[in-house]
C-alpha positions as MATLAB code, in Angstrom:
seq = 'MSELIDALNQLQKEKHIEKEVIMQAIEDSLVAACNRDFGKNAIVKVNMDRDTGDISVYVEKTVVEEVEDSATEISLADAKMIRFHYEIGDVVNIEVTPKNFGRIAAQHARSVIVQKIKEEERRVVFEHFAHKEKDIVTGVVQRYNGKNISVSLDDKTDAVLTEKEQVKGEVFKPTDRIKLYIVEVKDTNKGPKILVSRTHPELVKRLFEKEVAEVYDGTVEIKSIAREAGSRTKIAVASNDPNVDPVGACVGINGARVNAIVSDLRGEKIDIIEWNDDPAVLIENALSPSNVVSVDVDEEEKSACVVVPDYQLSLAIGKEGQNARLAAKLTGYKIDIKSETQAIEAGELPENYMEEMGLVGEEGYTGDYEEEYNEEYSEESYDEAAEDQNEESEEIEFIETENE';
ca = [
     132.574  147.005   76.825;
     134.013  148.398   73.524;
     135.804  145.306   73.152;
     132.035  144.212   71.945;
     131.514  146.640   69.943;
     134.443  146.320   67.942;
     133.758  142.733   67.960;
     130.106  143.280   66.406;
     131.871  145.559   64.005;
     133.561  142.839   63.064;
     130.925  140.269   63.255;
     129.068  142.392   60.413;
     131.978  142.767   57.935;
     132.935  139.458   58.133;
     129.149  137.464   58.423;
     127.029  139.802   57.380;
     125.144  140.745   60.400;
     123.673  143.254   61.019;
     125.150  145.269   64.607;
     121.735  146.248   65.819;
     120.195  142.921   65.431;
     122.507  141.148   67.633;
     122.698  144.254   69.998;
     118.533  144.215   70.233;
     118.992  139.988   71.013;
     121.250  141.165   73.883;
     119.217  143.205   75.215;
     115.736  141.128   74.647;
     118.304  138.206   77.057;
     118.767  140.076   79.668;
     115.810  141.294   79.854;
     115.182  137.618   80.418;
     117.131  137.523   82.773;
     116.554  139.877   85.281;
     113.139  139.438   85.344;
     113.474  136.646   87.101;
     114.860  138.850   89.511;
     112.801  141.659   89.766;
     109.111  139.479   89.453;
     106.936  139.007   87.314;
     105.388  141.507   87.477;
     108.334  143.967   87.282;
     108.497  145.864   83.635;
     111.953  145.664   83.392;
     113.680  147.740   80.204;
     117.903  147.129   79.049;
     119.591  149.839   77.212;
     122.715  148.817   75.744;
     124.739  152.128   74.247;
     125.215  151.794   70.336;
     128.425  153.668   70.622;
     130.391  152.566   73.761;
     128.210  149.123   74.485;
     127.868  149.816   78.050;
     124.674  148.663   79.885;
     122.271  149.653   81.728;
     118.537  148.182   83.456;
     115.556  150.312   83.884;
     112.320  149.545   85.991;
     109.451  151.372   84.539;
     107.242  152.149   87.639;
     103.841  154.539   87.131;
     103.578  157.250   89.534;
     100.506  156.962   92.039;
      99.042  158.574   95.139;
      99.423  155.562   97.433;
     101.430  152.126   96.152;
      99.950  148.776   96.283;
     102.253  147.529   94.227;
     105.416  148.932   94.855;
     107.134  146.282   91.735;
     105.298  148.529   89.004;
     103.825  151.311   90.884;
     105.878  154.524   92.832;
     104.140  157.345   95.037;
     103.903  160.827   93.290;
     106.700  161.805   96.993;
     109.254  159.226   96.195;
     109.007  160.302   91.829;
     109.366  163.681   92.743;
     112.478  162.919   94.782;
     114.028  161.608   91.350;
     112.886  164.566   88.913;
     109.912  167.104   90.392;
     108.274  167.840   87.488;
     106.791  164.312   87.697;
     102.970  164.153   88.181;
     100.479  161.234   89.467;
      99.827  158.706   86.006;
     103.377  159.713   84.800;
     105.707  156.806   84.102;
     109.283  156.330   86.147;
     112.091  154.609   84.118;
     114.100  154.030   87.616;
     118.175  152.161   87.275;
     118.363  149.488   88.870;
     121.655  148.121   87.486;
     122.736  145.446   89.629;
     126.916  145.144   90.587;
     128.819  143.269   88.707;
     126.247  142.958   86.182;
     129.057  144.034   83.216;
     130.636  140.245   83.469;
     126.038  138.669   83.525;
     125.652  141.358   79.806;
     129.144  139.701   79.423;
     128.159  135.901   79.288;
     124.814  136.847   78.077;
     126.530  138.187   75.139;
     128.800  135.698   74.499;
     125.733  132.482   74.276;
     123.808  135.357   71.790;
     126.600  136.051   69.915;
     127.272  132.187   68.857;
     123.693  131.863   68.646;
     123.054  134.519   66.486;
     126.489  133.119   64.057;
     124.609  130.004   64.003;
     121.137  130.937   62.891;
     123.186  133.687   60.093;
     125.193  130.866   58.813;
     121.957  128.715   58.526;
     120.352  131.322   56.568;
     122.353  132.331   53.949;
     123.110  129.052   53.623;
     119.259  128.272   52.938;
     119.069  131.482   50.388;
     121.985  130.631   48.818;
     120.268  127.381   47.865;
     116.496  128.571   48.274;
     117.514  130.556   44.673;
     118.854  127.121   43.411;
     116.116  125.416   43.573;
     114.718  123.542   40.194;
     118.322  124.261   39.081;
     121.631  121.661   39.391;
     124.986  121.641   41.176;
     127.864  120.350   40.950;
     128.562  117.758   44.156;
     131.657  116.452   45.257;
     131.457  112.578   46.821;
     132.069  112.453   49.981;
     131.557  108.606   51.320;
     128.762  106.164   51.624;
     126.056  105.655   54.188;
     124.690  102.876   53.773;
     122.755  102.508   50.475;
     123.104  106.622   50.392;
     125.868  109.184   49.523;
     127.198  112.232   51.017;
     127.691  114.410   49.122;
     129.521  118.179   49.924;
     127.570  121.017   47.817;
     130.029  123.764   49.363;
     132.994  123.698   52.195;
     130.036  124.051   54.894;
     127.052  122.632   52.805;
     126.127  118.612   52.587;
     123.682  116.855   51.079;
     122.537  113.306   51.395;
     121.553  111.494   47.747;
     119.042  108.751   48.597;
     119.087  105.151   47.363;
     115.631  106.441   45.786;
     117.399  109.210   43.905;
     119.985  107.467   42.735;
     120.620  105.751   39.079;
     120.431  102.086   39.395;
     124.411  100.847   38.180;
     125.869  104.144   38.710;
     129.284  104.065   41.611;
     130.925  106.645   43.219;
     134.089  107.018   44.248;
     134.790  110.093   46.843;
     136.019  112.973   45.449;
     134.423  112.105   41.938;
     132.599  115.589   41.188;
     129.123  114.803   39.584;
     125.682  116.954   38.938;
     122.554  117.124   41.266;
     119.218  118.884   40.760;
     118.226  120.495   43.292;
     114.401  119.265   44.205;
     113.673  120.923   47.633;
     115.538  122.994   49.419;
     113.493  122.599   52.725;
     114.303  125.479   56.898;
     114.399  122.845   59.858;
     115.969  124.110   62.865;
     119.114  121.910   61.910;
     119.157  124.111   59.405;
     118.482  123.822   56.190;
     117.557  120.152   54.358;
     118.313  120.369   50.330;
     117.245  117.051   48.627;
     118.872  116.213   45.288;
     118.263  113.586   42.306;
     120.169  111.869   39.689;
     117.295  110.358   38.308;
     114.918  113.761   37.568;
     114.015  114.758   33.709;
     114.577  118.131   35.111;
     118.016  117.174   35.414;
     118.903  117.231   31.548;
     117.008  119.612   30.684;
     118.994  122.114   32.402;
     122.074  120.424   31.697;
     121.036  121.502   28.500;
     120.217  124.856   29.547;
     123.851  125.033   30.944;
     125.867  123.655   27.057;
     123.861  124.887   24.309;
     123.315  128.767   24.443;
     120.284  128.481   22.475;
     117.787  126.907   25.073;
     119.899  129.681   27.677;
     118.243  132.323   25.631;
     115.631  130.684   24.873;
     115.911  130.295   21.226;
     115.350  126.511   20.926;
     112.902  125.555   23.692;
     112.530  121.657   25.261;
     108.614  121.315   24.468;
     109.039  117.656   26.625;
     111.135  114.837   27.587;
     110.863  111.668   28.689;
     113.626  109.460   30.565;
     115.165  106.236   31.802;
     117.720  107.378   34.716;
     120.896  106.388   33.163;
     119.327  103.917   30.156;
     117.942  106.362   27.437;
     116.342  109.502   27.292;
     113.993  111.325   24.684;
     113.429  114.731   24.234;
     111.968  117.260   21.835;
     112.774  120.329   21.194;
     111.444  122.722   18.455;
     113.031  126.653   17.323;
     111.550  129.897   18.101;
     113.836  130.923   15.026;
     113.411  130.145   11.608;
     117.190  129.668   11.120;
     117.689  128.033   14.041;
     117.961  124.522   14.071;
     116.979  123.019   16.846;
     118.713  119.754   16.899;
     121.754  120.444   15.319;
     121.910  123.067   17.704;
     121.805  120.828   20.816;
     123.934  118.069   19.191;
     126.679  120.526   18.129;
     129.492  120.021   15.856;
     130.457  116.689   16.029;
     128.018  115.964   18.459;
     130.444  118.468   20.493;
     127.353  119.426   23.256;
     125.587  116.534   23.086;
     128.321  114.622   23.999;
     129.657  116.821   27.423;
     125.846  116.095   28.657;
     126.379  112.070   28.376;
     129.303  112.593   30.207;
     128.054  114.143   32.873;
     124.761  111.851   33.250;
     127.795  108.883   33.055;
     126.816  107.463   29.572;
     123.020  107.865   29.070;
     121.507  107.668   25.478;
     120.483  110.875   24.960;
     117.943  110.727   21.289;
     116.857  114.361   20.493;
     113.929  114.962   18.135;
     111.692  117.547   16.745;
     109.247  119.141   18.297;
     105.811  119.008   15.996;
     102.402  120.577   16.523;
     100.439  117.666   14.881;
     100.207  114.583   16.917;
     100.394  112.213   13.974;
     104.316  113.532   12.820;
     105.550  114.009   16.981;
     104.829  110.546   17.214;
     106.697  109.014   13.915;
     109.477  111.378   15.054;
     109.416  110.183   18.631;
     109.752  106.500   17.615;
     112.979  107.512   15.948;
     115.262  105.264   15.148;
     112.769  103.123   13.345;
     111.141  103.883   10.192;
     107.124  104.874   10.106;
     104.356  103.886    7.511;
     101.098  105.686    8.924;
     100.284  106.586   11.972;
      96.597  107.146   13.217;
      95.562  109.508   15.699;
      92.570  109.018   17.978;
      93.088  113.420   19.677;
      89.899  112.612   22.144;
      91.356  109.172   23.940;
      94.768  110.142   23.120;
      96.148  107.295   21.681;
      97.152  106.370   18.299;
      98.340  103.386   15.879;
     101.218  102.936   14.210;
     102.476  101.038   11.935;
     106.188   99.795   11.072;
     108.617   97.673    8.462;
     107.970   94.196    9.206;
     111.566   94.332    9.692;
     111.532   96.775   11.683;
     109.250   96.068   14.958;
     111.407   95.239   16.990;
     113.163   98.315   16.286;
     110.387  100.515   17.248;
     109.606   99.212   19.974;
     113.150   98.510   21.379;
     114.397   96.326   24.128;
     112.595   95.674   26.863;
     109.977   98.151   24.701;
     112.129  100.707   25.791;
     111.701  103.376   22.135;
     107.853  102.826   21.967;
     107.642  103.396   26.452;
     109.419  106.321   25.860;
     107.578  107.815   22.829;
     104.787  107.497   25.075;
     105.451  109.302   27.880;
     107.027  111.970   25.515;
     104.718  112.616   23.482;
     102.132  112.157   25.868;
     100.257  109.142   23.892;
      99.498  105.821   24.086;
     100.860  103.972   21.413;
      99.747  100.597   19.904;
     102.821   99.733   16.568;
     101.959   97.175   14.889;
     103.852   96.026   11.839;
     102.590   96.449    8.214;
     102.063   92.255    7.796;
      99.083   92.525   10.232;
      97.931   95.650    9.874;
      97.098   94.238    7.319;
      95.667   91.425    8.114;
      93.506   93.406   10.082;
      92.480   95.570    7.909;
      94.306   98.951    9.419;
      96.951  100.410    6.859;
      95.309  102.859    4.885;
      94.174  102.468    1.795;
      95.908  104.930   -0.127;
      99.388  102.857    0.330;
      97.486   99.116   -0.357;
      96.631  100.897   -3.882;
     100.396  102.336   -4.255;
     101.981   98.224   -2.679;
      99.432   97.280   -5.269;
      97.811   95.353   -2.473;
      94.072   95.712   -2.850;
      92.269   95.806   -6.484;
      88.764   95.819   -7.972;
      87.193   93.578   -5.711;
      89.580   94.769   -2.198;
      92.273   93.117   -1.115;
      94.310   90.536   -2.902;
      95.055   88.469   -0.013;
      98.221   87.890   -1.711;
     100.670   90.220    0.630;
     102.373   87.066    2.757;
     103.556   85.801   -0.297;
     104.773   89.024   -1.746;
     106.085   89.249    0.771;
     107.848   86.100    1.571;
     109.331   86.394   -2.427;
     110.736   89.674   -1.875;
     111.959   88.929    1.701;
     113.660   85.306    1.671;
     115.375   84.621    4.741;
     119.352   86.328    2.902;
     117.194   88.865    2.559;
     115.694   89.500    5.499;
     118.890   89.676    7.605;
     121.077   91.497    5.148;
     118.187   94.412    5.786;
     117.679   94.064    8.963;
     121.397   94.764    9.639;
     121.658   97.321    7.023;
     118.835   98.820    9.662;
     120.669   98.282   12.683;
     123.355  100.173   10.978;
     121.957  102.557    9.635;
     120.389  102.905   13.004;
     123.585  102.850   15.104;
     124.574  105.495   12.499;
     121.735  107.841   13.904;
     122.607  107.232   17.570;
     125.718  108.060   16.316;
     124.577  111.296   15.835;
     121.953  112.728   17.649;
     123.459  111.488   20.677;
     127.032  111.139   21.613;
     128.779  110.255   19.026;
     128.731  107.010   20.888;
];
């Protein structure tokens, strides 16, 4: 059986499976096999020599005056024939190794080793990816299985990117390398099951940690993320070092850092804003690239009324309400956006702002705002102002996302 010991030593070296674990498993499997031959009452022990691999089978019997169960008892006279010093109550191990037991043991050893190799490989894979749970990995697209995508995470481990966790509109080809967020790792009878996602907001956070050294070491902290996968993400960042600009650190020189992340997300736009503990300032920042006239916050109700210039109302709300929706998710406040005209008509603008605009006289609101506004912004000048603002917002987006 020396060949078996050599094989176990090789397994321990290559697969990192402890030799003792396999030898114990072989002994246990042989005990189960022997119990079928010696009866259910028999106490069978199998001993495998750790140096030579030789295997012996013993039946444990108790020394008694009169034998009632021959499977578990031996008479004192018979015991003294084995060893003279045995007395009543002693336990005797009687060797009962069957003929050709070496062949039987080899068959069991082979099946146990194969099973242990499979279990160990599953354990190694599970532990490897369990440490990567809530982190990102790079996967290689293998094929489409219906609407799901099979992705290889390494030479022996595959994961399924389900339709629910895919970004709408993303199409991959075999061999494409993609970044994935590991949502959960489950240990099942068929091996580890790894749940991955391309839509999870934490994917963006982990990408920033990988790409931006200041985020990785904690100098810059990502305080909040709001994401609509495949379209746009807003992140709020704060610096723990007064000498470090959090937005600039995330954007990088000429947008290099954020561009790399946008590339991994296949063109998804990213707005980076500075966090502020004052909810009014945070909401104003979150509505970027729109300018904000005023923010009235109700902290108890977690709501805010925001007033923006008339010609920037659509910009503040965003296409299909996306900008406002992401700002609300980012800040945790329900945001109601109104134009200046709407706010003035409802009497919701701050009095100091009304006075600065010359809209309040001794008798209160003059009611001439709409006429003054129309004189200041004719149809032609309104279009020019809107065009200027669009150009400005494109420049801001260019700087803060990817220099798109």
